[in-house]
Coordinates of C-alpha atoms in Angstrom, one line a residue:
Chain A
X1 CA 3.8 18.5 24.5
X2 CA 0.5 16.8 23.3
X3 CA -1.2 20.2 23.9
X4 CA 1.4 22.3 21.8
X5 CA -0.6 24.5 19.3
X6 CA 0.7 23.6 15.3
X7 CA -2.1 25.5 13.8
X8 CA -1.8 28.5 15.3
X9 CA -4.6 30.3 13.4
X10 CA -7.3 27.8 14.0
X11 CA -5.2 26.6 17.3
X12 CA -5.1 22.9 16.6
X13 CA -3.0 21.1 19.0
X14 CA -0.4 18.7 18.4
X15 CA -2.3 15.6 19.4
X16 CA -5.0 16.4 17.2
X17 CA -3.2 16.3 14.3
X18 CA -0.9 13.3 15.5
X19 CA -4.8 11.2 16.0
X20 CA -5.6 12.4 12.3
X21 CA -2.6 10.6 11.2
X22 CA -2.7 7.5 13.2
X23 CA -6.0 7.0 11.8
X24 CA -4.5 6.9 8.6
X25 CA -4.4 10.6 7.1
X26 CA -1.0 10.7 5.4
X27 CA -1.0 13.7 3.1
X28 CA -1.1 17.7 4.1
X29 CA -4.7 17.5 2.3
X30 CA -5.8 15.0 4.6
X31 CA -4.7 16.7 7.7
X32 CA -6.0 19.8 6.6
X33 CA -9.5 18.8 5.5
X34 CA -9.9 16.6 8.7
X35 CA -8.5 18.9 11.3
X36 CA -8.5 22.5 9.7
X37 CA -4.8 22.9 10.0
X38 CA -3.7 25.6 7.7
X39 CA -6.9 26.8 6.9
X40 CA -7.1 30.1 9.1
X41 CA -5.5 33.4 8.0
X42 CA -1.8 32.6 7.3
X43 CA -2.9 29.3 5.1
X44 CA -0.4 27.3 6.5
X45 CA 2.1 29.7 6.0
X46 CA 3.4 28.6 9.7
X47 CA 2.0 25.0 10.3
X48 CA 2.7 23.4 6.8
X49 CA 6.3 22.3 7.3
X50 CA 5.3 21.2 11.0
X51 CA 2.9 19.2 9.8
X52 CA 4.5 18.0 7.0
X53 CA 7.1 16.6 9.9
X54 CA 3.9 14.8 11.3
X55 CA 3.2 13.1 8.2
X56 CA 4.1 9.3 8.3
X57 CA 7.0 8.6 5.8
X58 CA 9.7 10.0 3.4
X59 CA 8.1 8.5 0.7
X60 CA 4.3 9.5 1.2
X61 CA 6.0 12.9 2.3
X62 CA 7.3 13.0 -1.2
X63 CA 3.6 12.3 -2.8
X64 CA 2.6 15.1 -0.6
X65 CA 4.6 17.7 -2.6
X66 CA 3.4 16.5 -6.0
X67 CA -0.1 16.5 -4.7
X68 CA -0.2 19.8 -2.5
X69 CA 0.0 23.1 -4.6
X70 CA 0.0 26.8 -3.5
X71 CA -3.1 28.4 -4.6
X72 CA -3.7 32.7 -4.8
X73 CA -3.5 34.8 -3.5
X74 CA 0.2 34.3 -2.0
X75 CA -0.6 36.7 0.6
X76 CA -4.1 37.7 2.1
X77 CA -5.8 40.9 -0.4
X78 CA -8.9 43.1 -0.2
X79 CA -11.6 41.3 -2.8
X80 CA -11.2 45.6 -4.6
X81 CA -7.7 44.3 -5.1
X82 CA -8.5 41.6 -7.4
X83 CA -10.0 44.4 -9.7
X84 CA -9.2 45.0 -13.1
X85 CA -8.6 48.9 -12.6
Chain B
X1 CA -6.7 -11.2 -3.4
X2 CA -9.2 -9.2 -1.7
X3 CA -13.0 -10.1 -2.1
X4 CA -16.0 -7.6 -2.0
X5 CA -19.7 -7.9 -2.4
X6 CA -19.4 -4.5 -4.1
X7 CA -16.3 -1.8 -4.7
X8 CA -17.1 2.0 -5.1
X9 CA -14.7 4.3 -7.2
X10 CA -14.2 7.2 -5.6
X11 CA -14.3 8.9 -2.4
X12 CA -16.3 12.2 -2.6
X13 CA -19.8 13.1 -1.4
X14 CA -21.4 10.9 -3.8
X15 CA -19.1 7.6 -3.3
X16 CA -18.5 8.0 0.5
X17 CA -22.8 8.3 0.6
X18 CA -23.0 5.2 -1.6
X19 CA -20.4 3.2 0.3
X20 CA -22.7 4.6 3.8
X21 CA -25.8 2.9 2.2
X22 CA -24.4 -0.2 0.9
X23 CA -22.6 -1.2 3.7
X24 CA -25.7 -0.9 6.2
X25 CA -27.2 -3.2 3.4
X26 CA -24.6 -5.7 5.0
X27 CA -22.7 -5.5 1.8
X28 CA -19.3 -6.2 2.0
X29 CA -18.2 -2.6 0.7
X30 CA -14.7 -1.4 -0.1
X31 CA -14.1 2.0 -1.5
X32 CA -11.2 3.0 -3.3
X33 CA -10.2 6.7 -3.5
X34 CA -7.2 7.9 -6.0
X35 CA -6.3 10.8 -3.7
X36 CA -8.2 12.0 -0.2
X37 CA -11.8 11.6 1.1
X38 CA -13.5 14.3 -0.4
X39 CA -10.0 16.1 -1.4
X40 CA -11.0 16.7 -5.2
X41 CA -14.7 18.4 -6.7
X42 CA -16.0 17.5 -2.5
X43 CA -13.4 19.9 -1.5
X44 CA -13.9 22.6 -3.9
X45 CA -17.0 23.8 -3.1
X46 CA -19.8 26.0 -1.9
X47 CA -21.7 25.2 1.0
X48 CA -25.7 25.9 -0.1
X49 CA -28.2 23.6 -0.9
X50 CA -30.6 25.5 -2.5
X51 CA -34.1 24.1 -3.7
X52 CA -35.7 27.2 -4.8
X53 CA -33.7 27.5 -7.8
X54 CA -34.3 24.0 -9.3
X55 CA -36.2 23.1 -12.2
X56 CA -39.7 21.7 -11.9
X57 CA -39.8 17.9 -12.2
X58 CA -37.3 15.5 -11.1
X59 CA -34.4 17.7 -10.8
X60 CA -37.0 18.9 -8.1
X61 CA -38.5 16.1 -6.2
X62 CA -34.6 14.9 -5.9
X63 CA -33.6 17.9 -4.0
X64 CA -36.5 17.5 -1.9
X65 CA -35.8 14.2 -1.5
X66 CA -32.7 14.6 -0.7
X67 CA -33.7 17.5 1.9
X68 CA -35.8 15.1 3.7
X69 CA -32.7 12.6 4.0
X70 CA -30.7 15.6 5.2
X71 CA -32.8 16.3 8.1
X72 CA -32.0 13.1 10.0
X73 CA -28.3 12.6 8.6
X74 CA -26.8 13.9 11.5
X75 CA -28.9 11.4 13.8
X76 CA -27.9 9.0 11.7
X77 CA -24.5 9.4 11.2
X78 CA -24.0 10.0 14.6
X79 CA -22.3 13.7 14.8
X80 CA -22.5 17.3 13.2
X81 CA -22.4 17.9 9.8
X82 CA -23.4 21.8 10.3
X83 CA -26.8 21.2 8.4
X84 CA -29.2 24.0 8.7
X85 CA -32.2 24.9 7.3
X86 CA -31.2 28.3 7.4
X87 CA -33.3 29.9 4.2
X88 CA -32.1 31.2 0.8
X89 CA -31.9 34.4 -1.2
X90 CA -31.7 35.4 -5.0
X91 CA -30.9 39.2 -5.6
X92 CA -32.3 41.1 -8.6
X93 CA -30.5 43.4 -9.8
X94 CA -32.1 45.3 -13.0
X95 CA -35.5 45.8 -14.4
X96 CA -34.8 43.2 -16.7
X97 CA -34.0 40.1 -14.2
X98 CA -36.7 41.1 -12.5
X99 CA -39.4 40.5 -15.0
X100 CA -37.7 36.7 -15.8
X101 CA -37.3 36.2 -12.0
X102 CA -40.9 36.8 -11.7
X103 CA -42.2 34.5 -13.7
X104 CA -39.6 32.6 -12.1
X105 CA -41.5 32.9 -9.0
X106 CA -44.5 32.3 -10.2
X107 CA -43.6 28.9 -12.2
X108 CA -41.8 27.6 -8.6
X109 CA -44.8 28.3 -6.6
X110 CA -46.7 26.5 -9.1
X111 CA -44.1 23.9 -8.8
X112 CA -44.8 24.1 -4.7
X113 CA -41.9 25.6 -3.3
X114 CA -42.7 28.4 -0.7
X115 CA -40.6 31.2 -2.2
X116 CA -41.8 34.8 -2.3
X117 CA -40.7 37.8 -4.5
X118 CA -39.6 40.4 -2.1
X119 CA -39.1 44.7 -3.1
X120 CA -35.7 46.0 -2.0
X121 CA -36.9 47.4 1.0
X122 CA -37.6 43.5 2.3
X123 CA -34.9 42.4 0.6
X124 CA -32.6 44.9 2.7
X125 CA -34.5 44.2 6.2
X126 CA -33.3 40.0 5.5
X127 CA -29.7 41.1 4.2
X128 CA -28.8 44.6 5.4
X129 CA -25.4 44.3 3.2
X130 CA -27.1 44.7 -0.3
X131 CA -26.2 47.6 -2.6
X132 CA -29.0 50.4 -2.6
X133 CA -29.5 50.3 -6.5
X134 CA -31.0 46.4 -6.2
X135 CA -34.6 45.9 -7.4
X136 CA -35.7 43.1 -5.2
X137 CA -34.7 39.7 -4.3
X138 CA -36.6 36.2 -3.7
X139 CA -36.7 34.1 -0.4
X140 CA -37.1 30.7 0.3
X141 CA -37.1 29.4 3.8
X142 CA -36.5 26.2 2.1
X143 CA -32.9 26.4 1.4
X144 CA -30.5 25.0 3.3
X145 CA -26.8 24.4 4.2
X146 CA -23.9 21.7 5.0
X147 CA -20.6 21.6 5.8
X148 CA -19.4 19.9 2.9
X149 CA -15.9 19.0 3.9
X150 CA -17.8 17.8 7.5
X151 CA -19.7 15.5 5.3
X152 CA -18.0 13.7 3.1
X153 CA -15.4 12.3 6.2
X154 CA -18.6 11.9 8.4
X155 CA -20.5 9.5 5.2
X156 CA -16.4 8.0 5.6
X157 CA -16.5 7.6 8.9
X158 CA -20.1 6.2 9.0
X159 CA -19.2 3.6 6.2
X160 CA -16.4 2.8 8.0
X161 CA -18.2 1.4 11.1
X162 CA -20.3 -0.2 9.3
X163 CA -17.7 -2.6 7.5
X164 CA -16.2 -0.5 4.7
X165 CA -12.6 -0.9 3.7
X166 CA -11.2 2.5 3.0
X167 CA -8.5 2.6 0.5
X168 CA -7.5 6.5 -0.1
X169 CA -3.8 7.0 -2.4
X170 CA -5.1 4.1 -4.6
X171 CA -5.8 4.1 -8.4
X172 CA -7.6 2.0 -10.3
X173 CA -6.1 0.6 -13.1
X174 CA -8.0 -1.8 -14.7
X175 CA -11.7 -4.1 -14.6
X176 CA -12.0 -7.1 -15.6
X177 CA -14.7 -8.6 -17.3
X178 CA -16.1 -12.4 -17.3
X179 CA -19.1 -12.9 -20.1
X180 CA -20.0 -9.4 -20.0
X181 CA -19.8 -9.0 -15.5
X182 CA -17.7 -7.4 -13.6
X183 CA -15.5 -10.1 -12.1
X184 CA -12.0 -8.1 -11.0
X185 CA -10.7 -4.7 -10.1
X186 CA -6.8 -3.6 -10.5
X187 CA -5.4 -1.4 -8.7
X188 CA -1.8 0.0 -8.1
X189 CA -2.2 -1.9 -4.8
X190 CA -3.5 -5.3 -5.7
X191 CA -6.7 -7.0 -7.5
X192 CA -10.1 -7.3 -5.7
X193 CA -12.5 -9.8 -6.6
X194 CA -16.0 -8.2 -7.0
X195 CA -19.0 -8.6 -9.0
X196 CA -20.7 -5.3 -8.5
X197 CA -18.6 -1.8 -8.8
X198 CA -19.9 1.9 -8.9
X199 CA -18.5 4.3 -10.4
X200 CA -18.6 7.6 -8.3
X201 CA -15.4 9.2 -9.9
X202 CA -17.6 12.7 -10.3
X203 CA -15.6 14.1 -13.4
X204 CA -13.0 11.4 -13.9
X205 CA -16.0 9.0 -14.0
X206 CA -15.6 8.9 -18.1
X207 CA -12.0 7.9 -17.9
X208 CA -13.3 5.0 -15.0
X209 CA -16.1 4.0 -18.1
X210 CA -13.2 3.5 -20.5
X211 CA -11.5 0.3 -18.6
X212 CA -14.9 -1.6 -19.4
X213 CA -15.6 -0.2 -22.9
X214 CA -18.0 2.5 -21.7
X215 CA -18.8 5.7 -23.5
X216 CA -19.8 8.1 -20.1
X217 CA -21.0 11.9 -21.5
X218 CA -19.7 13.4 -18.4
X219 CA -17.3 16.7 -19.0
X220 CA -15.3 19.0 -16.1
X221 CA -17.2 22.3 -15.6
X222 CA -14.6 25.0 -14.2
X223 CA -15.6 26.7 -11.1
X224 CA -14.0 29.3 -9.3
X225 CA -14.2 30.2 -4.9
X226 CA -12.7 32.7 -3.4
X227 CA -12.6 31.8 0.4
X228 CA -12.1 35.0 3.0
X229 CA -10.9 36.2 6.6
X230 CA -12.9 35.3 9.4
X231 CA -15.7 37.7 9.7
X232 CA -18.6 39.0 11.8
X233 CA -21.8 37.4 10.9
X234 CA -23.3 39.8 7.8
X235 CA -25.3 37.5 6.0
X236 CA -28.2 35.2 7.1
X237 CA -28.7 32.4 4.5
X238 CA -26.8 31.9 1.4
X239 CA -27.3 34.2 -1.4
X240 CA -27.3 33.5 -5.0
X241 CA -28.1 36.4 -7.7
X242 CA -30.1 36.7 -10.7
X243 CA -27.5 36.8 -12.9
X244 CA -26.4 33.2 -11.4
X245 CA -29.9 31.7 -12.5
X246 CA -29.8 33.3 -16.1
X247 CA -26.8 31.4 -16.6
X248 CA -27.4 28.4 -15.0
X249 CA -30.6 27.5 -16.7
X250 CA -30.1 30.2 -20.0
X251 CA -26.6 29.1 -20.6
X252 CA -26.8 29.4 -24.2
X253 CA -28.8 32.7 -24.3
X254 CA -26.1 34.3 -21.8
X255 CA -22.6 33.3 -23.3
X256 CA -22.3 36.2 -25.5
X257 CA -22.1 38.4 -22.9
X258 CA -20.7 36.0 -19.6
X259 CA -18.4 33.9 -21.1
X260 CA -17.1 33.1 -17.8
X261 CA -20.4 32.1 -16.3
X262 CA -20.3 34.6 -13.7
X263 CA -22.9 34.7 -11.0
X264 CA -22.7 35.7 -7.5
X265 CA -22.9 32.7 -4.6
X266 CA -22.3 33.7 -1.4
X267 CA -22.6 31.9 1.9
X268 CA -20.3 32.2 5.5
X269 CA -19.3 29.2 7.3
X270 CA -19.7 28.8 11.0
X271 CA -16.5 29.7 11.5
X272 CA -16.9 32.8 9.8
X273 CA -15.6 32.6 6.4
X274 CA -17.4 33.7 3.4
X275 CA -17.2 31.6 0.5
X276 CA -18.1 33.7 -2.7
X277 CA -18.1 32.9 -6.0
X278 CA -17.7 32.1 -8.7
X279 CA -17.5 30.9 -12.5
X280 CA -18.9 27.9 -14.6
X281 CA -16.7 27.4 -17.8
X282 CA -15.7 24.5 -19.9
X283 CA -11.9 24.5 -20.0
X284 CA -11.2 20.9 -19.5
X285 CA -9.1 20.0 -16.2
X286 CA -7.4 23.4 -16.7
X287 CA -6.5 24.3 -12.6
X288 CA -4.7 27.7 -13.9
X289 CA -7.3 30.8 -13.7
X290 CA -6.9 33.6 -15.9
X291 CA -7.1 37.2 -14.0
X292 CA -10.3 38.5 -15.3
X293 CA -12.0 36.1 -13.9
X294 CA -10.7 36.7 -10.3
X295 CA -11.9 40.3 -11.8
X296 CA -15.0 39.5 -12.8
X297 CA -15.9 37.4 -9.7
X298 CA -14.9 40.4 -7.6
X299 CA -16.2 43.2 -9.6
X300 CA -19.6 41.3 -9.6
X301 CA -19.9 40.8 -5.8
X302 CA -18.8 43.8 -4.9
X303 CA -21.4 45.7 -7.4
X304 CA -23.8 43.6 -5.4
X305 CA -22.4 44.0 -1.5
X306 CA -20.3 46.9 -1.8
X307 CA -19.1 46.3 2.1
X308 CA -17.3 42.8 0.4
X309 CA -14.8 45.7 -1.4
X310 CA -12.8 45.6 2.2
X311 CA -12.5 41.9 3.3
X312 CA -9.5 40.3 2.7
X313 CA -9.5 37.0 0.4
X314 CA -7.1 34.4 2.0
X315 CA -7.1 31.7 -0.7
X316 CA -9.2 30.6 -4.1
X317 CA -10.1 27.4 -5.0
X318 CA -11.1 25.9 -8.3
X319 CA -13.4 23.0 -8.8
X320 CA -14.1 20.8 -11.3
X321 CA -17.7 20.2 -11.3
X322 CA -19.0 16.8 -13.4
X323 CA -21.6 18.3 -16.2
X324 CA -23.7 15.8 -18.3
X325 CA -25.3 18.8 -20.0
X326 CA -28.7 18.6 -18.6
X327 CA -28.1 19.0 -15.4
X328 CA -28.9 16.0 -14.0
X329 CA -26.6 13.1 -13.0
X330 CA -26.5 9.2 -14.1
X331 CA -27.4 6.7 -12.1
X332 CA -28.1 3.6 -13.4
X333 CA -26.3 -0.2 -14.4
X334 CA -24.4 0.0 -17.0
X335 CA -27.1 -1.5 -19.6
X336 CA -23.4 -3.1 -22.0
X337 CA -21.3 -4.3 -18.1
X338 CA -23.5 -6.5 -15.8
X339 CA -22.8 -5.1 -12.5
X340 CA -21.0 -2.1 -13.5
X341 CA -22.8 1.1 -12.5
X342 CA -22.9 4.8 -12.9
X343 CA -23.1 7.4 -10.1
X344 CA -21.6 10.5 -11.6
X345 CA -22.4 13.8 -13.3
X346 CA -24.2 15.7 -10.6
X347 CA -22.3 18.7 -11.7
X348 CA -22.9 21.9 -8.9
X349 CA -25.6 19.6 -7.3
X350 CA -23.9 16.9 -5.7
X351 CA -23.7 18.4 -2.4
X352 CA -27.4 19.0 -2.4
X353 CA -27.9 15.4 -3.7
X354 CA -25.1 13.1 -2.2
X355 CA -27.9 11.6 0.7
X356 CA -30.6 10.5 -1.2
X357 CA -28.1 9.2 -4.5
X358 CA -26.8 7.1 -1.7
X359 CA -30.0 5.8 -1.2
X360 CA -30.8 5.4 -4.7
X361 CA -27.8 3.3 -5.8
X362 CA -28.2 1.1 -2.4
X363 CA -31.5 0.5 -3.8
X364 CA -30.6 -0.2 -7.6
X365 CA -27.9 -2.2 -6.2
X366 CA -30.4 -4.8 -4.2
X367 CA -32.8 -4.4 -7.8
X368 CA -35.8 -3.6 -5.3
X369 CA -37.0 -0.8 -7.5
X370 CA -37.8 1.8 -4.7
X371 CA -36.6 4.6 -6.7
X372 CA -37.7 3.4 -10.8
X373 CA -39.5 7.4 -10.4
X374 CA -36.0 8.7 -10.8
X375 CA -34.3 5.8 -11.7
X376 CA -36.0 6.2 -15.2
X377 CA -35.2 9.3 -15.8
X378 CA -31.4 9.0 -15.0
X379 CA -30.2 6.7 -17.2
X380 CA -27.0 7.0 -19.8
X381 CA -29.6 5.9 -22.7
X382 CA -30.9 9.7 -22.7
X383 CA -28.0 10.9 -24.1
X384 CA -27.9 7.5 -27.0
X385 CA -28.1 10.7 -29.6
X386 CA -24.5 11.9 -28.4
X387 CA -22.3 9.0 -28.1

């Protein structure tokens, strides 16, 4: 179980990110910037609701929606797609 | 009530390094960060730490200062922070940048930084990826890089074992004052008793000022990162253009025709990533971008690295850089607030100078004076004509 891959794009085990919250991370940010959970291809398209599961409690899971945005683009796009023309 | 010898607001590169320092100083050191460790402006940026382009003088002797810190930080903090000196380039472009880039040159080497002026040819054997209509570049083997995101939790982590109380989701809310000395600190989780706080809030540092009274000239500059795929290797350094150094230190000449700021920065992580940017605009805490300027920041690279037209972007991110205007930051005690003291407004430098402001505010902390050659020159009283 410990070994089960969250973070499939940067292949970040389950007990890696379970460590990362014992030792007190309790946000998606925290996780992410500690461990690199959702920062490979699909953003966290995949891991983010699993690791928001992780997180310690309803109510600091609530702060993590506030605090958390979605930034661009929504979906990977060539750098000639951000153009003007 | 919790007690401290001294409280730091704000958990970035700057506070985490401060917090480092002053607890290996055996101070009793609690740090208190409103979101996560180096989640905000520490979170939101490039990667480079480049000394060529800085100007003469202290801004200067910081960097190399801070350099020279950098080189055993990893020994000292006991694991990898991806440092590497691993050399820096500036890409001309027209006839024009070239002539200001080499007087450029010239004032630098003056200035004793080993940076050459290279023709296109050179330019292209360093970074094959450059467009063919470029008309040079400069190198410094000088230049350097970090992980930022590595550093800040591994100053943290450091601080941490040496005593530091971590307190991340926590606001401050209030500091008290007894006969003009920092007695108290409120926060949404409780008061701490302290006589000595440091203000490391990066561009929220003026609204930290404001609970004691104190006027901080410190304003949010805008910039803008887009973040790619996983790539090959294609670049060997990180790579700045001309265009980024006409409007980092012409600002006021350039505006008419950048408004946005735009100059290219360009570096890839060690896992492959390229981190390109990017912007520098005043637009207050403003997080939504405007198009054109994911336009402009595209438009411009690609001119420069035409091969950049074909890999996929997987996320932006905007920073919020704190600007005093001259480019320097503040460090100094608060000349009104015994005991209060300012470590902010290091604006798109505080990567480059988070290990030796550490050191610095350790130092003006204990009042030994080690630093009084920057010290002096980083004060809040330079700026008495604007507040």
């Amino acid at each position: 179980m410990d070994e089960m891959i969250i973070c499939r794009c940067e292949e970040i085990p389950l007990k890696t990110i379970r460590k990362t919250v014992q030792e007190g991370a309790c946000t998606i940010r925290e996780v992410k910037l500690q461990t690199r959970a959702g920062m490979g291809i699909c953003q966290g398209r995949t891991c983010r609701p699993l690791v928001e599961k992780l997180l310690p409690s309803e109510k600091e899971q609530a702060a993590v929606y506030q605090i958390s945005g979605y930034r661009l683009p929504v979906r990977p796009l060539l750098l000639q797609d951000f153009f003007k023309e | 009530m919790k007690t401290a010898d001294a409280v730091v607001i704000g958990g970035g590169v700057i506070g985490t390094s401060i917090a480092f320092r002053l607890a290996r100083k055996g101070l009793k050191t609690i740090l208190i960060e409103k979101g996560a460790i180096g989640g905000a402006t520490s979170g939101s940026c490039d990667k480079a730490i480049f000394l060529q382009s800085k100007k003469p003088g202290v801004h200067l002797e910081l960097a190399k200062a801070s350099l020279a810190v950098y080189k055993q930080l990893e020994h000292e903090l006991g694991e990898s922070i991806e440092f590497e000196q691993c050399g820096g380039m500036i890409a001309i472009e027209s006839e024009e940048q070239l002539s200001t880039m080499k007087e450029f040159v010239q004032k630098q080497q003056q200035a004793g930084i080993p940076i050459r002026l290279l023709d296109v040819y050179e330019a292209r054997q360093i970074q094959p990826v450059l467009a063919d209509h470029m008309r040079g570049a400069t190198w410094s083997e000088l230049d350097a890089e970090v992980n930022p995101l590595l550093l800040s939790q591994a100053f943290a982590k450091a601080a941490r074992r040496n005593g530091t109380e971590i307190l991340t989701h926590t606001e401050v809310q209030g500091i008290e004052c007894i006969q003009g000395r920092v007695a108290k600190i409120k926060t949404n989780l409780g008061e701490i008793a302290t006589e000595t706080v440091i203000n490391a809030a990066g561009p929220f540092a003026p609204a930290i000022g404001k609970l004691v009274g104190l006027s901080i000239p410190i304003v949010p500059r805008r910039g803008v990162i887009f973040i790619s795929e996983k790539v090959p290797p294609i670049l060997r350094g990180n790579l700045l253009c001309a265009q980024y150094i006409v409007s980092k230190h012409l600002a006021h000449l350039s505006e008419n025709y950048n408004p946005y700021g735009i100059g290219l920065s360009l570096g890839q992580t060690k896992s492959g990533n390229l981190l390109l940017g990017g912007s520098r605009e005043f637009v207050g805490f403003q997080k939504d971008v405007p198009p054109e300027i994911y336009a402009s920041i595209a438009e411009h690279a690609c001119r420069i690295i035409p091969s950049l037209r074909g890999i996929r972007m997987i996320r932006t991110m905007v920073g919020f850089r704190p600007s005093t205007g001259d480019g320097l930051p503040i460090l100094q005690e608060s000349p009104d607030v015994e005991g209060f003291y300012i470590a902010a407004g290091h604006e798109g430098d505080g990567i480059a100078l988070a290990p030796i402001t550490g050191q610095i505010v350790a130092s003006l902390v204990s009042k030994d004076n080690q630093f009084a050659h920057f010290t002096q020159h980083l004060t809040l009283n330079r700026f008495a004509a604007l507040l």
